mmCIF file of C-alpha atoms in Angstrom:
data_model
loop_
_atom_site.group_PDB
_atom_site.id
_atom_site.type_symbol
_atom_site.label_atom_id
_atom_site.label_comp_id
_atom_site.label_asym_id
_atom_site.label_seq_id
_atom_site.Cartn_x
_atom_site.Cartn_y
_atom_site.Cartn_z
ATOM 1 C CA MET A 8 0.000 0.000 0.000
ATOM 2 C CA ALA A 9 2.935 2.343 0.594
ATOM 3 C CA GLU A 10 4.125 2.345 -3.021
ATOM 4 C CA PRO A 11 0.828 3.434 -4.641
ATOM 5 C CA LEU A 12 0.478 6.164 -1.997
ATOM 6 C CA ALA A 13 3.979 7.433 -2.769
ATOM 7 C CA ALA A 14 3.261 7.345 -6.492
ATOM 8 C CA THR A 15 0.044 9.304 -5.941
ATOM 9 C CA THR A 16 1.908 11.884 -3.858
ATOM 10 C CA VAL A 17 4.581 12.317 -6.530
ATOM 11 C CA ARG A 18 1.916 12.613 -9.214
ATOM 12 C CA ARG A 19 0.083 15.290 -7.246
ATOM 13 C CA ARG A 20 3.276 17.209 -6.679
ATOM 14 C CA SER A 21 4.169 17.071 -10.365
ATOM 15 C CA TRP A 22 0.791 18.547 -11.353
ATOM 16 C CA SER A 23 0.780 21.222 -8.660
ATOM 17 C CA GLY A 24 3.349 23.282 -10.551
ATOM 18 C CA TRP A 25 1.214 23.293 -13.684
ATOM 19 C CA LYS A 26 -1.685 24.717 -11.687
ATOM 20 C CA PHE A 27 0.384 27.856 -11.160
ATOM 21 C CA VAL A 28 1.867 28.183 -14.653
ATOM 22 C CA GLY A 29 -1.207 26.861 -16.456
ATOM 23 C CA PRO A 30 -3.050 30.213 -16.672
ATOM 24 C CA PHE A 31 0.073 31.933 -17.980
ATOM 25 C CA MET A 32 0.729 29.180 -20.508
ATOM 26 C CA GLY A 33 -2.869 29.428 -21.714
ATOM 27 C CA VAL A 34 -2.660 33.197 -22.204
ATOM 28 C CA PHE A 35 0.804 32.853 -23.784
ATOM 29 C CA ALA A 36 -0.469 30.296 -26.269
ATOM 30 C CA LEU A 37 -3.530 32.395 -27.059
ATOM 31 C CA VAL A 38 -1.880 35.791 -27.597
ATOM 32 C CA PHE A 39 1.577 34.714 -28.837
ATOM 33 C CA LEU A 40 1.796 31.213 -30.245
ATOM 34 C CA ALA A 41 -1.629 31.162 -31.905
ATOM 35 C CA PRO A 42 -1.098 34.386 -33.947
ATOM 36 C CA ILE A 43 2.316 33.159 -35.086
ATOM 37 C CA GLY A 44 0.901 29.794 -36.086
ATOM 38 C CA TYR A 45 -1.982 31.449 -37.932
ATOM 39 C CA SER A 46 0.426 33.790 -39.746
ATOM 40 C CA ILE A 47 2.526 30.818 -40.870
ATOM 41 C CA TYR A 48 -0.650 29.120 -42.052
ATOM 42 C CA LEU A 49 -1.691 32.193 -44.051
ATOM 43 C CA SER A 50 1.767 32.521 -45.599
ATOM 44 C CA LEU A 51 1.467 29.061 -47.145
ATOM 45 C CA TYR A 52 -1.713 29.931 -49.050
ATOM 46 C CA ARG A 53 -2.692 32.400 -51.769
ATOM 47 C CA ASN A 54 -6.097 33.781 -52.631
ATOM 48 C CA ARG A 55 -6.674 33.243 -56.357
ATOM 49 C CA LEU A 56 -9.435 34.662 -58.528
ATOM 50 C CA ILE A 57 -10.317 31.146 -59.591
ATOM 51 C CA GLY A 58 -10.216 28.486 -56.931
ATOM 52 C CA GLY A 59 -10.199 30.726 -53.884
ATOM 53 C CA ASN A 60 -7.628 30.201 -51.151
ATOM 54 C CA SER A 61 -5.217 27.500 -52.290
ATOM 55 C CA PHE A 62 -2.045 25.997 -50.883
ATOM 56 C CA VAL A 63 1.119 27.323 -52.593
ATOM 57 C CA GLY A 64 3.879 26.169 -50.239
ATOM 58 C CA ILE A 65 6.839 28.538 -50.209
ATOM 59 C CA GLU A 66 5.831 30.529 -53.288
ATOM 60 C CA ASN A 67 5.000 33.576 -51.168
ATOM 61 C CA TYR A 68 8.433 33.418 -49.557
ATOM 62 C CA THR A 69 10.099 33.138 -52.947
ATOM 63 C CA GLN A 70 8.146 36.163 -54.139
ATOM 64 C CA ALA A 71 9.134 38.162 -51.037
ATOM 65 C CA ILE A 72 12.821 37.338 -51.452
ATOM 66 C CA GLN A 73 12.632 38.684 -55.007
ATOM 67 C CA ASP A 74 10.468 41.698 -54.108
ATOM 68 C CA PRO A 75 12.424 44.993 -54.549
ATOM 69 C CA GLN A 76 9.830 46.951 -52.541
ATOM 70 C CA PHE A 77 10.317 44.695 -49.549
ATOM 71 C CA TRP A 78 14.108 44.877 -49.685
ATOM 72 C CA SER A 79 14.169 48.653 -50.207
ATOM 73 C CA GLY A 80 12.167 49.086 -46.996
ATOM 74 C CA THR A 81 14.362 46.558 -45.190
ATOM 75 C CA GLY A 82 17.509 48.366 -46.310
ATOM 76 C CA ARG A 83 16.026 51.650 -45.129
ATOM 77 C CA VAL A 84 15.366 50.372 -41.606
ATOM 78 C CA ALA A 85 18.812 48.718 -41.596
ATOM 79 C CA ILE A 86 20.407 52.119 -42.238
ATOM 80 C CA PHE A 87 18.145 53.558 -39.551
ATOM 81 C CA LEU A 88 19.383 50.884 -37.139
ATOM 82 C CA VAL A 89 23.073 51.372 -37.882
ATOM 83 C CA VAL A 90 22.956 55.178 -37.579
ATOM 84 C CA GLN A 91 20.166 56.074 -35.169
ATOM 85 C CA VAL A 92 20.554 53.393 -32.507
ATOM 86 C CA PRO A 93 24.232 54.123 -31.639
ATOM 87 C CA ILE A 94 23.497 57.865 -31.457
ATOM 88 C CA MET A 95 20.468 57.329 -29.229
ATOM 89 C CA LEU A 96 22.228 54.898 -26.892
ATOM 90 C CA PHE A 97 25.300 57.116 -26.667
ATOM 91 C CA LEU A 98 23.197 60.125 -25.677
ATOM 92 C CA ALA A 99 21.264 58.034 -23.140
ATOM 93 C CA LEU A 100 24.492 56.690 -21.659
ATOM 94 C CA LEU A 101 26.013 60.163 -21.520
ATOM 95 C CA VAL A 102 23.004 61.541 -19.630
ATOM 96 C CA ALA A 103 22.922 58.543 -17.266
ATOM 97 C CA LEU A 104 26.614 58.968 -16.441
ATOM 98 C CA ALA A 105 26.154 62.707 -15.881
ATOM 99 C CA ILE A 106 23.229 62.159 -13.500
ATOM 100 C CA ASP A 107 25.033 59.352 -11.669
ATOM 101 C CA SER A 108 28.229 61.356 -11.244
ATOM 102 C CA GLY A 109 26.784 63.353 -8.361
ATOM 103 C CA ARG A 110 28.234 66.562 -9.776
ATOM 104 C CA LEU A 111 25.101 67.597 -11.650
ATOM 105 C CA TYR A 112 22.995 70.123 -9.769
ATOM 106 C CA GLY A 113 19.283 69.337 -9.818
ATOM 107 C CA LYS A 114 19.750 65.802 -11.141
ATOM 108 C CA ALA A 115 16.188 64.818 -10.163
ATOM 109 C CA PHE A 116 14.825 67.550 -12.412
ATOM 110 C CA PHE A 117 17.053 66.540 -15.326
ATOM 111 C CA ARG A 118 16.160 62.877 -14.881
ATOM 112 C CA ILE A 119 12.453 63.646 -15.121
ATOM 113 C CA ALA A 120 12.947 66.157 -17.945
ATOM 114 C CA ILE A 121 14.913 63.673 -20.076
ATOM 115 C CA PHE A 122 12.437 60.872 -19.382
ATOM 116 C CA LEU A 123 9.336 63.003 -19.992
ATOM 117 C CA PRO A 124 9.294 62.652 -23.843
ATOM 118 C CA TYR A 125 8.897 58.881 -23.411
ATOM 119 C CA ALA A 126 5.641 59.554 -21.528
ATOM 120 C CA VAL A 127 4.265 61.417 -24.551
ATOM 121 C CA PRO A 128 2.233 59.034 -26.772
ATOM 122 C CA ALA A 129 4.026 58.239 -30.027
ATOM 123 C CA VAL A 130 1.114 59.553 -32.090
ATOM 124 C CA VAL A 131 1.107 62.892 -30.272
ATOM 125 C CA ALA A 132 4.895 63.204 -30.526
ATOM 126 C CA THR A 133 4.818 62.478 -34.248
ATOM 127 C CA PHE A 134 2.063 65.022 -34.873
ATOM 128 C CA MET A 135 4.024 67.600 -32.917
ATOM 129 C CA TRP A 136 7.271 67.030 -34.804
ATOM 130 C CA GLY A 137 5.422 66.759 -38.102
ATOM 131 C CA PHE A 138 3.965 70.209 -37.492
ATOM 132 C CA MET A 139 7.431 71.615 -36.792
ATOM 133 C CA TYR A 140 8.874 69.921 -39.885
ATOM 134 C CA SER A 141 6.315 71.392 -42.269
ATOM 135 C CA ASN A 142 7.657 74.151 -44.516
ATOM 136 C CA GLN A 143 4.140 75.396 -45.269
ATOM 137 C CA PHE A 144 2.463 75.969 -41.903
ATOM 138 C CA GLY A 145 4.959 74.704 -39.309
ATOM 139 C CA LEU A 146 8.106 75.865 -37.560
ATOM 140 C CA VAL A 147 10.341 75.488 -40.619
ATOM 141 C CA GLY A 148 7.902 77.493 -42.732
ATOM 142 C CA ASN A 149 7.653 80.204 -40.069
ATOM 143 C CA ILE A 150 11.440 80.510 -39.880
ATOM 144 C CA ASN A 151 11.700 80.750 -43.655
ATOM 145 C CA GLU A 152 9.053 83.470 -43.718
ATOM 146 C CA ALA A 153 10.451 85.421 -40.765
ATOM 147 C CA PHE A 154 14.069 85.518 -41.913
ATOM 148 C CA GLY A 155 13.579 85.324 -45.663
ATOM 149 C CA ILE A 156 15.609 82.143 -45.994
ATOM 150 C CA THR A 157 14.955 78.648 -47.308
ATOM 151 C CA LEU A 158 15.843 75.900 -44.865
ATOM 152 C CA PRO A 159 16.241 72.340 -46.162
ATOM 153 C CA GLU A 160 12.920 70.539 -46.034
ATOM 154 C CA PRO A 161 13.096 67.965 -43.202
ATOM 155 C CA LEU A 162 10.744 65.566 -45.014
ATOM 156 C CA SER A 163 12.579 65.646 -48.343
ATOM 157 C CA ALA A 164 13.900 62.420 -49.829
ATOM 158 C CA ASN A 165 17.399 63.035 -48.459
ATOM 159 C CA LEU A 166 16.387 64.074 -44.938
ATOM 160 C CA ALA A 167 13.189 62.151 -44.185
ATOM 161 C CA LEU A 168 14.928 59.173 -42.564
ATOM 162 C CA ALA A 169 17.124 61.468 -40.451
ATOM 163 C CA SER A 170 14.061 63.470 -39.410
ATOM 164 C CA ILE A 171 12.276 60.294 -38.330
ATOM 165 C CA GLY A 172 15.414 59.243 -36.472
ATOM 166 C CA ASN A 173 15.354 62.557 -34.636
ATOM 167 C CA ILE A 174 11.804 61.891 -33.452
ATOM 168 C CA VAL A 175 12.600 58.359 -32.288
ATOM 169 C CA THR A 176 15.742 59.556 -30.510
ATOM 170 C CA TRP A 177 13.786 62.311 -28.761
ATOM 171 C CA GLU A 178 11.198 59.758 -27.645
ATOM 172 C CA PHE A 179 13.475 56.991 -26.381
ATOM 173 C CA VAL A 180 16.624 58.637 -24.999
ATOM 174 C CA GLY A 181 14.895 58.992 -21.632
ATOM 175 C CA TYR A 182 13.748 55.373 -21.625
ATOM 176 C CA ASN A 183 17.243 54.052 -22.271
ATOM 177 C CA MET A 184 18.726 56.583 -19.859
ATOM 178 C CA LEU A 185 16.548 55.136 -17.101
ATOM 179 C CA ILE A 186 17.771 51.610 -17.892
ATOM 180 C CA PHE A 187 21.410 52.710 -17.691
ATOM 181 C CA TYR A 188 20.901 54.874 -14.618
ATOM 182 C CA SER A 189 19.125 52.042 -12.766
ATOM 183 C CA ALA A 190 22.046 49.729 -13.541
ATOM 184 C CA LEU A 191 24.554 52.341 -12.356
ATOM 185 C CA ARG A 192 22.763 52.763 -9.039
ATOM 186 C CA VAL A 193 23.400 49.142 -8.026
ATOM 187 C CA VAL A 194 27.166 49.366 -8.541
ATOM 188 C CA PRO A 195 28.772 49.073 -5.059
ATOM 189 C CA ALA A 196 30.125 52.390 -3.792
ATOM 190 C CA SER A 197 33.145 50.554 -2.390
ATOM 191 C CA LEU A 198 34.452 50.077 -5.938
ATOM 192 C CA TYR A 199 34.504 53.826 -6.477
ATOM 193 C CA GLU A 200 36.206 54.394 -3.152
ATOM 194 C CA SER A 201 38.896 51.815 -3.929
ATOM 195 C CA ALA A 202 39.474 53.354 -7.348
ATOM 196 C CA GLU A 203 39.848 56.836 -5.857
ATOM 197 C CA ILE A 204 42.340 55.534 -3.310
ATOM 198 C CA ASP A 205 44.354 54.014 -6.162
ATOM 199 C CA GLY A 206 44.368 57.417 -7.873
ATOM 200 C CA ALA A 207 41.924 56.647 -10.691
ATOM 201 C CA GLY A 208 40.345 59.672 -12.351
ATOM 202 C CA ALA A 209 36.745 60.122 -13.422
ATOM 203 C CA PHE A 210 37.338 58.845 -16.960
ATOM 204 C CA ARG A 211 39.178 55.778 -15.666
ATOM 205 C CA ILE A 212 36.331 55.004 -13.253
ATOM 206 C CA ILE A 213 33.851 55.171 -16.132
ATOM 207 C CA THR A 214 35.817 52.881 -18.440
ATOM 208 C CA ALA A 215 37.059 50.412 -15.815
ATOM 209 C CA ILE A 216 34.101 50.215 -13.422
ATOM 210 C CA LYS A 217 30.871 51.770 -14.653
ATOM 211 C CA LEU A 218 30.764 50.543 -18.250
ATOM 212 C CA PRO A 219 31.691 46.919 -17.420
ATOM 213 C CA ALA A 220 29.175 46.957 -14.568
ATOM 214 C CA ILE A 221 26.274 47.962 -16.815
ATOM 215 C CA ARG A 222 27.223 45.720 -19.718
ATOM 216 C CA GLY A 223 24.052 43.696 -19.310
ATOM 217 C CA ALA A 224 21.928 46.839 -19.398
ATOM 218 C CA LEU A 225 23.718 47.978 -22.552
ATOM 219 C CA VAL A 226 22.955 44.646 -24.229
ATOM 220 C CA ILE A 227 19.281 44.778 -23.191
ATOM 221 C CA ALA A 228 18.872 48.355 -24.429
ATOM 222 C CA THR A 229 20.568 47.474 -27.718
ATOM 223 C CA ILE A 230 18.291 44.471 -28.269
ATOM 224 C CA PHE A 231 15.197 46.570 -27.550
ATOM 225 C CA SER A 232 16.451 49.227 -29.961
ATOM 226 C CA VAL A 233 17.109 46.652 -32.689
ATOM 227 C CA ILE A 234 13.595 45.296 -32.339
ATOM 228 C CA GLY A 235 12.143 48.803 -32.302
ATOM 229 C CA SER A 236 14.053 49.789 -35.442
ATOM 230 C CA PHE A 237 12.676 46.889 -37.467
ATOM 231 C CA GLN A 238 9.196 47.661 -36.134
ATOM 232 C CA LEU A 239 9.353 51.264 -37.359
ATOM 233 C CA PHE A 240 5.834 52.214 -38.362
ATOM 234 C CA ASN A 241 4.126 54.984 -36.358
ATOM 235 C CA GLU A 242 6.341 57.910 -37.283
ATOM 236 C CA PRO A 243 6.504 57.473 -41.088
ATOM 237 C CA ALA A 244 2.871 56.338 -41.317
ATOM 238 C CA ILE A 245 1.525 59.329 -39.390
ATOM 239 C CA MET A 246 3.659 61.855 -41.277
ATOM 240 C CA ARG A 247 2.917 60.329 -44.665
ATOM 241 C CA PRO A 248 0.230 62.921 -45.562
ATOM 242 C CA LEU A 249 2.943 65.606 -45.315
ATOM 243 C CA ALA A 250 5.225 63.889 -47.848
ATOM 244 C CA ARG A 251 3.411 61.178 -49.793
ATOM 245 C CA ASN A 252 6.011 61.108 -52.571
ATOM 246 C CA VAL A 253 8.756 60.337 -50.043
ATOM 247 C CA LEU A 254 7.013 58.348 -47.303
ATOM 248 C CA THR A 255 5.491 55.765 -49.609
ATOM 249 C CA SER A 256 3.409 52.795 -48.529
ATOM 250 C CA ASP A 257 6.520 50.579 -48.668
ATOM 251 C CA TYR A 258 8.809 53.001 -46.816
ATOM 252 C CA THR A 259 9.330 50.409 -44.068
ATOM 253 C CA PRO A 260 8.546 46.666 -44.069
ATOM 254 C CA ASN A 261 5.798 47.165 -41.479
ATOM 255 C CA MET A 262 4.167 49.850 -43.610
ATOM 256 C CA TYR A 263 4.464 47.552 -46.612
ATOM 257 C CA ALA A 264 2.795 44.670 -44.772
ATOM 258 C CA TYR A 265 0.061 46.992 -43.515
ATOM 259 C CA SER A 266 -0.568 48.312 -47.025
ATOM 260 C CA LEU A 267 -0.673 44.811 -48.492
ATOM 261 C CA SER A 268 -3.126 43.622 -45.880
ATOM 262 C CA PHE A 269 -5.557 46.526 -45.437
ATOM 263 C CA ALA A 270 -5.274 48.330 -48.768
ATOM 264 C CA GLY A 271 -4.414 45.509 -51.161
ATOM 265 C CA GLN A 272 -6.328 42.710 -49.426
ATOM 266 C CA GLN A 273 -3.242 40.481 -49.822
ATOM 267 C CA TYR A 274 -3.375 38.923 -46.372
ATOM 268 C CA ASN A 275 -1.306 35.899 -47.300
ATOM 269 C CA TYR A 276 1.587 37.873 -48.731
ATOM 270 C CA ALA A 277 1.415 40.381 -45.856
ATOM 271 C CA ALA A 278 1.758 37.490 -43.401
ATOM 272 C CA THR A 279 4.785 36.273 -45.345
ATOM 273 C CA VAL A 280 6.473 39.679 -45.162
ATOM 274 C CA ALA A 281 5.761 39.861 -41.426
ATOM 275 C CA ILE A 282 7.226 36.421 -40.783
ATOM 276 C CA ILE A 283 10.398 37.152 -42.761
ATOM 277 C CA MET A 284 10.885 40.425 -40.874
ATOM 278 C CA GLY A 285 10.327 38.605 -37.596
ATOM 279 C CA VAL A 286 13.009 36.063 -38.459
ATOM 280 C CA ILE A 287 15.463 38.783 -39.538
ATOM 281 C CA THR A 288 14.833 40.720 -36.321
ATOM 282 C CA MET A 289 15.236 37.601 -34.201
ATOM 283 C CA VAL A 290 18.531 36.646 -35.840
ATOM 284 C CA ILE A 291 20.058 40.120 -35.477
ATOM 285 C CA ALA A 292 18.872 40.444 -31.865
ATOM 286 C CA TYR A 293 20.347 37.022 -31.085
ATOM 287 C CA VAL A 294 23.681 37.996 -32.630
ATOM 288 C CA VAL A 295 23.715 41.174 -30.547
ATOM 289 C CA GLN A 296 22.984 39.144 -27.426
ATOM 290 C CA LEU A 297 25.761 36.649 -28.176
ATOM 291 C CA ARG A 298 28.347 39.363 -28.796
ATOM 292 C CA GLY A 299 27.213 41.386 -25.810
ATOM 293 C CA THR A 300 27.328 38.509 -23.335
ATOM 294 C CA ARG A 301 30.544 37.001 -24.675
ATOM 295 C CA GLU A 302 33.361 37.161 -22.189
ATOM 296 C CA SER A 303 36.194 39.504 -23.109
#
């Protein structure tokens, strides 16, 4: 009788853990795994004029790989990633180090002031910057009229991506600053005291203590920024009415997928584009994580 009782006890204990994680697993499967599975299902079919929705295998993926509109948008966000993300993270790190140094007067005010743009909804921020960028009724136009000059149009073909990068940087510097500053606050003060006793200057303390200590935070912020760059949608989509010839429907991959799905009714191909972009984002984020966590 002892063995069946022990087996029943073990069985009950093994199921007790699932009672706690079961609700989470159910929600996770419903809101994460199910949409991915449905997107993969859609990407394997194509809606034809004759025959309706039919299985086509990897034909949609082959079409996407050969699609110049898709790759032009992907190249655009890749440039955005390479240029904008380092600038944004550098500014956030610089502000975090300045606030953490203890030499900045009113650091609480500056911390809130730098973080405040992140609290502004992305739609509101984009409308605000779009108004300033306009050379007809906005800040640029007012400056041109007041001083009799002609400033470069921020939403021209050559400057549109930089102008969008400026908006994103303004929005997320404070967010990344808070990540870095939080990591700096948990660095033991004894390390700074030992470094000062050894005669280390402020720059040496930053490079030898602070930056290595927040390496994990730097990696996390970089991964978030990579994902955010490939998800670029709000800013160019909202400002598109101001520069339709520049901010086209395929300006970014997300805009392209949105246009295919809601304007072109090509749900299957839109799902394919979304899946490919998800894989590209995942691979790049994983590479960043591997390089960031690799021991020196």
